Amino acid sequence: MDYEKSMKRCIELAECGAGNVSPNPLVGCVVYDRDGNLISEGFHRKCGENHAERDALLKLKNDEARGGTLVVNLEPCSHYGKTPPCADLIIEKGIARVIAGMEDVNPKVAGNGFKKLENAGIEVVSDVLEKECRQLNEIFIKNMTEHKTFVAIKTATTLDGKIAASNGASKWITSEKARAHVKNIRNCYDALLTSSSTVIADNPSMLHKCNIILDRQLKTLNGYKIYNNQRVIVFFDEALPMPQGNAEFIKTPVRDNMLDLEFVFNKLYELNIMSVLVEAGGHLNGQVLSYADKVYHFIAPKILGDNNGRSCFDFRILTDIAECYNFKIDSVEHFEPDILLTYYPISKI
Ligand code: AOF
Ligand code: ZN
C-alpha cells in the first residue's frame, strides 16, 4: 500500500472542511480492508460534529474493517471532547494498522491516542508526509502551542512591488483567476482584517463571516459596504466615546499614533478568532509584518514605474540593510498571467 498517496487523499478530504472546523483541526481519513481495498473515506465537516475517523468508520458494516488499515493526517484522539475518543472506535472496529501524518499537538491527546492503539495491539506508523500534514494544520498548531491567533497577510502587487499608483488608484492589479483564488484563501480564515484607509479608498465589500476594521478615529462609520457583512468588529482609540452602530466596537490603546497591534491580536484570540487574513495597504501590512505567520503575495506581470507609487510593505525608513525581514518562499503558483508567492518569516520556521 502506498501510504504517501493515501495521506495525500486524507489531506484532500480534510480540506473539504476548510472554513467550517475552526478551532478544530482539518482532518481526513481513508480506510482499507484486510486485502488493501479502499472501503471508506471521511472527513471532519464542522466543529462539534464527528471526527474524520468516526465519519469514515461509521459508514462501514460491522466487521468490514476488521484486520484493515486506517490512514489519517492527525493522531486519533483519546479523549472525551464534544465526541467520544476515535481511538476507542478504531479498536472496536478491529483495525490492525493505523497510519498517521503527525502526533496531535493538543495536550489532551499528545501521544495518548497512539499509546491507546498500541496497547490494544494495533500497529502504528506516524509522520507520513509530516511536513504537509503540519502545514495543513498550521493554524491549529499555532493556536494549540502558542495560544495565539494565526496572522496572515495577503497582498497583490506589480513586478515593481507596487499596490497602487501615487494617486491611490489600485483597481485590478491582478487577473480574474488570481482574484477568484483569493476567495479560496479567505475561506481558510476566521476573519479578514483591514484598515480604515482601505475602507475609505476602495470601499470593498470583502464578503466574509467576520470582518475586522482598524479605525482609530472612527472615520468609516457611515455608508461603507463592509458594514453589510455578517459580523463586523471595529477597533478604535480608547480615548473616544463608544459609538452607536451596526458593529462590535472595541476600545483599544494607542501607541505612536497607531492602535496597539499586540492588544488587537490578543483580543482576537480571546474572541475565539483563531486566524486572521490581513488585506490592507502598505502601512498596516508593514506594521503587521512582525506578527505575520505567513504571506500570500500575488504578482502581476506589470510595471508601474511610478516614483511615488505605493509599496506593499511601506512603513519605515531604513538605513541598514541588515534590518530587513527574511522569509522562506514556500511555493510559487500560477494564476495566469499572475503568480502567487507564498512565504513564511524565517524566524518562525
Ligand atoms: C477534530 N476533528 O477529525 C479529529 C480531531 O472537542 P472535540 O471532541 O471535537 O475534539 C477536538 C480535538 O480532537 C482536537 O483538538 C484534536 O486534538 C482532536 N482530533 N478533532 O475536530 C477530527 N481527529
Ligand atoms: Zn477523534
Short mmCIF file of C-alpha atoms and ligand atoms in Angstrom, two decimals:
data_model
loop_
_atom_site.label_atom_id
_atom_site.label_comp_id
_atom_site.label_asym_id
_atom_site.label_seq_id
_atom_site.Cartn_x
_atom_site.Cartn_y
_atom_site.Cartn_z
CA MET A 1 0.00 0.00 0.00
CA ASP A 2 1.28 3.48 -0.89
CA TYR A 3 0.98 5.34 2.41
CA GLU A 4 2.01 8.70 0.94
CA LYS A 5 -0.64 8.50 -1.75
CA SER A 6 -3.28 7.64 0.86
CA MET A 7 -2.09 10.51 3.06
CA LYS A 8 -2.41 12.92 0.12
CA ARG A 9 -6.01 11.76 -0.22
CA CYS A 10 -6.54 12.38 3.52
CA ILE A 11 -5.24 15.93 3.08
CA GLU A 12 -7.58 16.46 0.12
CA LEU A 13 -10.55 15.20 2.15
CA ALA A 14 -9.52 17.29 5.16
CA GLU A 15 -9.51 20.42 3.02
CA CYS A 16 -13.23 19.92 2.34
CA GLY A 17 -13.75 21.12 5.92
CA ALA A 18 -11.88 24.42 5.34
CA GLY A 19 -13.81 27.36 6.71
CA ASN A 20 -16.05 25.26 8.98
CA VAL A 21 -13.89 23.44 11.51
CA SER A 22 -12.22 26.24 13.49
CA PRO A 23 -10.98 26.00 16.26
CA ASN A 24 -10.59 22.30 15.44
CA PRO A 25 -8.06 20.83 13.01
CA LEU A 26 -8.65 19.82 9.39
CA VAL A 27 -8.75 16.04 9.29
CA GLY A 28 -9.39 13.46 6.58
CA CYS A 29 -9.36 9.68 6.82
CA VAL A 30 -9.34 6.66 4.49
CA VAL A 31 -9.92 3.03 5.43
CA TYR A 32 -8.76 -0.14 3.63
CA ASP A 33 -9.93 -3.69 4.32
CA ARG A 34 -7.52 -6.54 5.18
CA ASP A 35 -6.89 -7.10 1.45
CA GLY A 36 -5.98 -3.48 0.82
CA ASN A 37 -9.24 -2.45 -0.90
CA LEU A 38 -10.40 1.07 -0.22
CA ILE A 39 -13.66 0.69 1.72
CA SER A 40 -14.38 4.12 3.21
CA GLU A 41 -13.45 7.77 3.34
CA GLY A 42 -14.40 10.53 5.75
CA PHE A 43 -13.54 13.99 6.96
CA HIS A 44 -14.27 16.42 9.76
CA ARG A 45 -17.06 18.64 8.41
CA LYS A 46 -17.72 21.09 11.18
CA CYS A 47 -16.59 21.87 14.71
CA GLY A 48 -18.66 19.76 17.11
CA GLU A 49 -19.52 17.12 14.51
CA ASN A 50 -17.91 13.70 14.05
CA HIS A 51 -14.15 13.48 13.72
CA ALA A 52 -12.82 12.19 10.39
CA GLU A 53 -12.09 8.69 11.73
CA ARG A 54 -15.61 8.31 13.13
CA ASP A 55 -17.10 9.72 9.91
CA ALA A 56 -15.25 7.09 7.85
CA LEU A 57 -15.76 4.14 10.23
CA LEU A 58 -19.48 4.67 10.82
CA LYS A 59 -20.13 4.22 7.09
CA LEU A 60 -18.99 0.59 7.38
CA LYS A 61 -20.92 -2.54 8.31
CA ASN A 62 -19.95 -4.40 11.49
CA ASP A 63 -16.86 -6.36 10.57
CA GLU A 64 -15.86 -4.80 7.26
CA ALA A 65 -12.83 -3.00 8.67
CA ARG A 66 -11.54 -5.93 10.79
CA GLY A 67 -7.85 -6.52 10.05
CA GLY A 68 -7.76 -3.41 7.88
CA THR A 69 -5.71 -0.21 7.74
CA LEU A 70 -6.85 3.29 8.71
CA VAL A 71 -4.96 6.31 7.35
CA VAL A 72 -5.47 9.75 8.91
CA ASN A 73 -3.48 13.01 8.82
CA LEU A 74 -3.64 13.57 12.62
CA GLU A 75 -3.16 11.19 15.56
CA PRO A 76 -6.56 9.73 16.51
CA CYS A 77 -7.90 11.29 19.70
CA SER A 78 -8.00 9.53 23.05
CA HIS A 79 -10.16 11.98 25.00
CA TYR A 80 -13.84 12.71 25.52
CA GLY A 81 -14.43 16.12 23.93
CA LYS A 82 -17.56 17.03 22.02
CA THR A 83 -17.34 13.46 20.70
CA PRO A 84 -16.04 10.18 22.24
CA PRO A 85 -12.44 9.03 21.57
CA CYS A 86 -11.74 7.92 17.99
CA ALA A 87 -9.05 5.52 19.27
CA ASP A 88 -11.78 3.52 21.07
CA LEU A 89 -13.86 3.21 17.90
CA ILE A 90 -10.79 2.19 15.87
CA ILE A 91 -10.09 -0.59 18.41
CA GLU A 92 -13.74 -1.65 18.47
CA LYS A 93 -13.83 -1.95 14.67
CA GLY A 94 -10.81 -4.29 14.72
CA ILE A 95 -8.44 -2.14 12.65
CA ALA A 96 -4.98 -3.77 12.54
CA ARG A 97 -2.83 -0.82 11.44
CA VAL A 98 -3.07 2.97 11.79
CA ILE A 99 -1.03 5.27 9.55
CA ALA A 100 -0.92 8.87 10.81
CA GLY A 101 0.55 12.11 9.49
CA MET A 102 1.60 13.66 12.78
CA GLU A 103 1.22 13.41 16.53
CA ASP A 104 -1.59 15.63 17.87
CA VAL A 105 -0.34 18.87 19.46
CA ASN A 106 -3.45 19.07 21.63
CA PRO A 107 -2.09 18.34 25.14
CA LYS A 108 -5.22 16.27 25.85
CA VAL A 109 -4.07 13.84 23.14
CA ALA A 110 -0.29 14.35 22.55
CA GLY A 111 0.76 10.72 22.06
CA ASN A 112 -2.01 9.20 24.20
CA GLY A 113 -4.01 8.25 21.12
CA PHE A 114 -1.07 6.27 19.70
CA LYS A 115 -0.44 4.62 23.11
CA LYS A 116 -4.05 3.55 23.40
CA LEU A 117 -3.94 1.97 19.93
CA GLU A 118 -0.61 0.24 20.56
CA ASN A 119 -1.80 -1.10 23.91
CA ALA A 120 -4.66 -2.70 22.03
CA GLY A 121 -2.17 -4.44 19.72
CA ILE A 122 -2.61 -2.11 16.74
CA GLU A 123 0.47 -1.33 14.65
CA VAL A 124 1.05 2.43 14.44
CA VAL A 125 3.13 4.25 11.81
CA SER A 126 3.35 8.03 12.23
CA ASP A 127 4.87 11.06 10.50
CA VAL A 128 3.91 10.02 6.97
CA LEU A 129 4.07 13.27 4.91
CA GLU A 130 4.56 15.04 8.22
CA LYS A 131 5.60 18.37 6.67
CA GLU A 132 2.46 18.52 4.50
CA CYS A 133 0.26 17.47 7.42
CA ARG A 134 1.75 20.13 9.69
CA GLN A 135 1.25 22.77 7.02
CA LEU A 136 -2.37 21.71 6.53
CA ASN A 137 -2.96 22.40 10.23
CA GLU A 138 -0.61 25.35 10.70
CA ILE A 139 -3.42 27.42 12.23
CA PHE A 140 -4.43 24.70 14.72
CA ILE A 141 -0.75 24.13 15.66
CA LYS A 142 -0.13 27.82 16.39
CA ASN A 143 -3.36 28.08 18.42
CA MET A 144 -2.59 24.96 20.48
CA THR A 145 1.11 25.53 21.08
CA GLU A 146 1.27 29.35 21.43
CA HIS A 147 -2.31 30.22 22.38
CA LYS A 148 -2.29 32.92 19.72
CA THR A 149 -4.24 33.82 16.61
CA PHE A 150 -2.56 32.84 13.32
CA VAL A 151 -1.87 36.01 11.31
CA ALA A 152 -1.52 36.01 7.52
CA ILE A 153 -1.16 38.87 5.06
CA LYS A 154 -2.49 38.89 1.50
CA THR A 155 -1.19 41.43 -0.93
CA ALA A 156 -1.17 41.92 -4.70
CA THR A 157 1.50 43.94 -6.48
CA THR A 158 3.08 44.77 -9.77
CA LEU A 159 6.55 43.42 -10.63
CA ASP A 160 7.97 46.57 -9.05
CA GLY A 161 6.21 45.80 -5.76
CA LYS A 162 3.54 48.48 -6.00
CA ILE A 163 -0.04 48.12 -4.87
CA ALA A 164 -1.19 51.42 -6.31
CA ALA A 165 -0.09 54.50 -8.20
CA SER A 166 0.75 57.58 -6.18
CA ASN A 167 -2.79 58.91 -6.63
CA GLY A 168 -4.13 55.79 -4.87
CA ALA A 169 -5.59 54.15 -7.97
CA SER A 170 -5.27 50.42 -7.41
CA LYS A 171 -8.16 48.67 -9.12
CA TRP A 172 -7.49 45.34 -10.81
CA ILE A 173 -3.78 44.88 -10.46
CA THR A 174 -4.29 41.13 -10.62
CA SER A 175 -6.29 38.98 -13.03
CA GLU A 176 -9.71 37.36 -12.70
CA LYS A 177 -8.11 33.97 -11.94
CA ALA A 178 -5.97 35.38 -9.15
CA ARG A 179 -8.92 37.21 -7.62
CA ALA A 180 -11.01 34.02 -7.76
CA HIS A 181 -8.28 32.24 -5.79
CA VAL A 182 -8.32 34.98 -3.15
CA LYS A 183 -11.83 33.76 -2.27
CA ASN A 184 -10.41 30.28 -1.50
CA ILE A 185 -7.71 31.81 0.67
CA ARG A 186 -10.21 33.98 2.55
CA ASN A 187 -12.32 30.91 3.22
CA CYS A 188 -9.48 29.35 5.23
CA TYR A 189 -9.51 32.22 7.75
CA ASP A 190 -11.89 33.01 10.59
CA ALA A 191 -11.75 36.74 9.85
CA LEU A 192 -10.46 39.38 7.43
CA LEU A 193 -8.75 42.44 8.84
CA THR A 194 -8.36 45.77 7.11
CA SER A 195 -7.73 49.42 7.87
CA SER A 196 -9.95 52.48 7.71
CA SER A 197 -7.73 53.83 4.91
CA THR A 198 -8.51 50.83 2.70
CA VAL A 199 -12.23 51.02 3.52
CA ILE A 200 -12.29 54.72 2.63
CA ALA A 201 -10.11 54.44 -0.51
CA ASP A 202 -11.66 51.29 -2.07
CA ASN A 203 -14.99 50.75 -0.29
CA PRO A 204 -14.50 46.97 -0.61
CA SER A 205 -17.29 44.56 0.35
CA MET A 206 -14.79 41.88 1.50
CA LEU A 207 -17.61 39.39 1.86
CA HIS A 208 -16.89 37.19 4.90
CA LYS A 209 -18.39 35.80 8.10
CA CYS A 210 -16.25 38.16 10.19
CA ASN A 211 -14.64 41.47 9.22
CA ILE A 212 -12.33 43.49 11.41
CA ILE A 213 -11.57 47.15 10.80
CA LEU A 214 -8.78 49.07 12.50
CA ASP A 215 -10.30 52.53 12.64
CA ARG A 216 -8.54 54.59 15.28
CA GLN A 217 -10.53 57.76 14.66
CA LEU A 218 -13.83 56.10 13.73
CA LYS A 219 -13.85 57.51 10.21
CA THR A 220 -15.70 54.68 8.49
CA LEU A 221 -18.99 54.60 10.34
CA ASN A 222 -21.20 55.83 7.52
CA GLY A 223 -22.19 54.12 4.30
CA TYR A 224 -19.35 51.70 3.62
CA LYS A 225 -20.20 48.32 2.08
CA ILE A 226 -18.11 46.32 4.50
CA TYR A 227 -20.63 47.07 7.27
CA ASN A 228 -23.25 44.97 5.44
CA ASN A 229 -21.37 41.79 6.33
CA GLN A 230 -22.49 39.28 8.94
CA ARG A 231 -20.17 40.31 11.77
CA VAL A 232 -18.06 43.47 11.91
CA ILE A 233 -15.61 44.29 14.70
CA VAL A 234 -14.12 47.78 14.89
CA PHE A 235 -11.03 48.57 16.97
CA PHE A 236 -10.80 52.28 17.82
CA ASP A 237 -8.96 54.71 20.12
CA GLU A 238 -9.98 54.08 23.72
CA ALA A 239 -9.96 57.85 24.34
CA LEU A 240 -13.04 58.31 22.12
CA PRO A 241 -16.58 57.76 23.36
CA MET A 242 -18.26 54.45 22.49
CA PRO A 243 -20.11 54.91 19.17
CA GLN A 244 -23.53 53.54 18.15
CA GLY A 245 -23.76 51.40 15.09
CA ASN A 246 -24.09 48.11 13.34
CA ALA A 247 -20.82 46.59 14.63
CA GLU A 248 -18.96 45.43 17.73
CA PHE A 249 -16.75 48.29 18.92
CA ILE A 250 -13.60 47.64 20.93
CA LYS A 251 -11.72 50.37 22.78
CA THR A 252 -8.02 49.98 22.05
CA PRO A 253 -4.85 51.55 23.46
CA VAL A 254 -2.86 53.73 21.07
CA ARG A 255 0.94 53.73 20.73
CA ASP A 256 2.89 56.02 18.36
CA ASN A 257 -0.38 57.15 16.77
CA MET A 258 -1.26 53.54 15.91
CA LEU A 259 -3.71 51.16 17.51
CA ASP A 260 -1.70 48.73 19.62
CA LEU A 261 -1.50 45.61 17.43
CA GLU A 262 -0.39 43.40 20.29
CA PHE A 263 -3.66 44.30 22.02
CA VAL A 264 -5.65 43.71 18.83
CA PHE A 265 -4.27 40.23 18.14
CA ASN A 266 -4.59 39.17 21.80
CA LYS A 267 -8.18 40.36 21.78
CA LEU A 268 -8.90 38.33 18.62
CA TYR A 269 -7.71 35.17 20.35
CA GLU A 270 -9.92 35.99 23.36
CA LEU A 271 -12.83 36.29 20.93
CA ASN A 272 -12.04 32.78 19.59
CA ILE A 273 -10.93 34.18 16.24
CA MET A 274 -8.22 31.61 15.58
CA SER A 275 -6.90 33.01 12.32
CA VAL A 276 -6.99 36.33 10.53
CA LEU A 277 -6.10 37.39 6.99
CA VAL A 278 -4.88 40.98 6.73
CA GLU A 279 -5.79 42.75 3.48
CA ALA A 280 -4.73 46.34 3.70
CA GLY A 281 -2.34 48.95 2.36
CA GLY A 282 1.41 49.16 2.79
CA HIS A 283 1.31 50.94 6.14
CA LEU A 284 -0.75 48.38 8.02
CA ASN A 285 0.88 45.46 6.15
CA GLY A 286 4.24 46.80 7.26
CA GLN A 287 3.17 47.16 10.88
CA VAL A 288 1.70 43.65 10.86
CA LEU A 289 4.83 42.06 9.34
CA SER A 290 6.45 41.39 12.69
CA TYR A 291 3.32 39.44 13.77
CA ALA A 292 2.82 37.65 10.46
CA ASP A 293 2.98 33.87 10.28
CA LYS A 294 2.50 33.73 6.50
CA VAL A 295 2.28 35.98 3.45
CA TYR A 296 0.29 35.40 0.24
CA HIS A 297 1.78 37.69 -2.38
CA PHE A 298 0.22 37.85 -5.83
CA ILE A 299 2.38 39.43 -8.52
CA ALA A 300 1.02 40.69 -11.83
CA PRO A 301 3.42 40.98 -14.79
CA LYS A 302 3.14 44.78 -14.91
CA ILE A 303 5.49 47.60 -14.06
CA LEU A 304 4.05 50.81 -12.73
CA GLY A 305 7.30 52.74 -12.63
CA ASP A 306 5.71 55.45 -10.52
CA ASN A 307 8.32 57.23 -8.41
CA ASN A 308 5.83 57.76 -5.65
CA GLY A 309 3.83 54.58 -6.16
CA ARG A 310 2.76 52.78 -3.01
CA SER A 311 4.63 49.67 -1.94
CA CYS A 312 3.02 46.65 -0.35
CA PHE A 313 5.14 46.98 2.81
CA ASP A 314 5.64 50.67 3.27
CA PHE A 315 6.18 51.64 6.86
CA ARG A 316 9.69 52.75 7.75
CA ILE A 317 12.85 54.47 6.63
CA LEU A 318 15.68 52.01 6.60
CA THR A 319 19.36 52.88 6.61
CA ASP A 320 20.82 49.49 7.49
CA ILE A 321 20.06 46.68 5.03
CA ALA A 322 20.75 44.16 7.80
CA GLU A 323 17.44 45.15 9.35
CA CYS A 324 15.46 43.60 6.52
CA TYR A 325 12.92 40.87 7.23
CA ASN A 326 13.87 37.44 5.90
CA PHE A 327 11.49 34.87 4.51
CA LYS A 328 11.47 31.39 3.07
CA ILE A 329 9.47 31.04 -0.13
CA ASP A 330 7.23 28.01 0.24
CA SER A 331 5.55 27.89 -3.14
CA VAL A 332 5.06 29.61 -6.47
CA GLU A 333 1.70 29.03 -8.13
CA HIS A 334 0.48 30.32 -11.47
CA PHE A 335 -2.84 32.06 -11.92
CA GLU A 336 -2.27 33.14 -15.49
CA PRO A 337 -0.91 35.67 -16.16
CA ASP A 338 -0.10 36.29 -12.46
CA ILE A 339 1.81 34.30 -9.88
CA LEU A 340 1.20 33.71 -6.19
CA LEU A 341 4.24 33.53 -3.92
CA THR A 342 3.57 32.07 -0.50
CA TYR A 343 6.26 32.77 2.06
CA TYR A 344 6.95 32.35 5.77
CA PRO A 345 9.13 34.51 8.04
CA ILE A 346 12.41 32.70 8.73
CA SER A 347 12.22 33.41 12.47
CA LYS A 348 9.04 31.32 12.72
CA ILE A 349 10.15 28.30 10.67
C1 AOF B 1 -11.44 17.24 15.17
N1 AOF B 1 -11.66 16.51 14.06
O1 AOF B 1 -11.30 14.75 12.81
C2 AOF B 1 -10.03 14.99 14.77
C3 AOF B 1 -9.77 15.78 15.92
O2 AOF B 1 -13.90 18.68 21.12
P1 AOF B 1 -13.76 17.60 20.14
O3 AOF B 1 -14.33 16.29 20.60
O4 AOF B 1 -14.29 17.95 18.78
O5 AOF B 1 -12.19 17.31 19.99
C4 AOF B 1 -11.34 18.19 19.34
C5 AOF B 1 -9.93 17.63 19.37
O6 AOF B 1 -9.88 16.31 18.86
C6 AOF B 1 -8.97 18.41 18.51
O7 AOF B 1 -8.43 19.49 19.22
C7 AOF B 1 -7.90 17.37 18.17
O8 AOF B 1 -6.95 17.32 19.21
C8 AOF B 1 -8.65 16.04 18.18
N2 AOF B 1 -8.83 15.45 16.83
N3 AOF B 1 -10.52 16.90 16.07
O9 AOF B 1 -12.09 18.26 15.34
C9 AOF B 1 -11.02 15.39 13.82
N4 AOF B 1 -9.37 13.84 14.53
ZN ZN B 2 -11.21 11.99 17.35
#
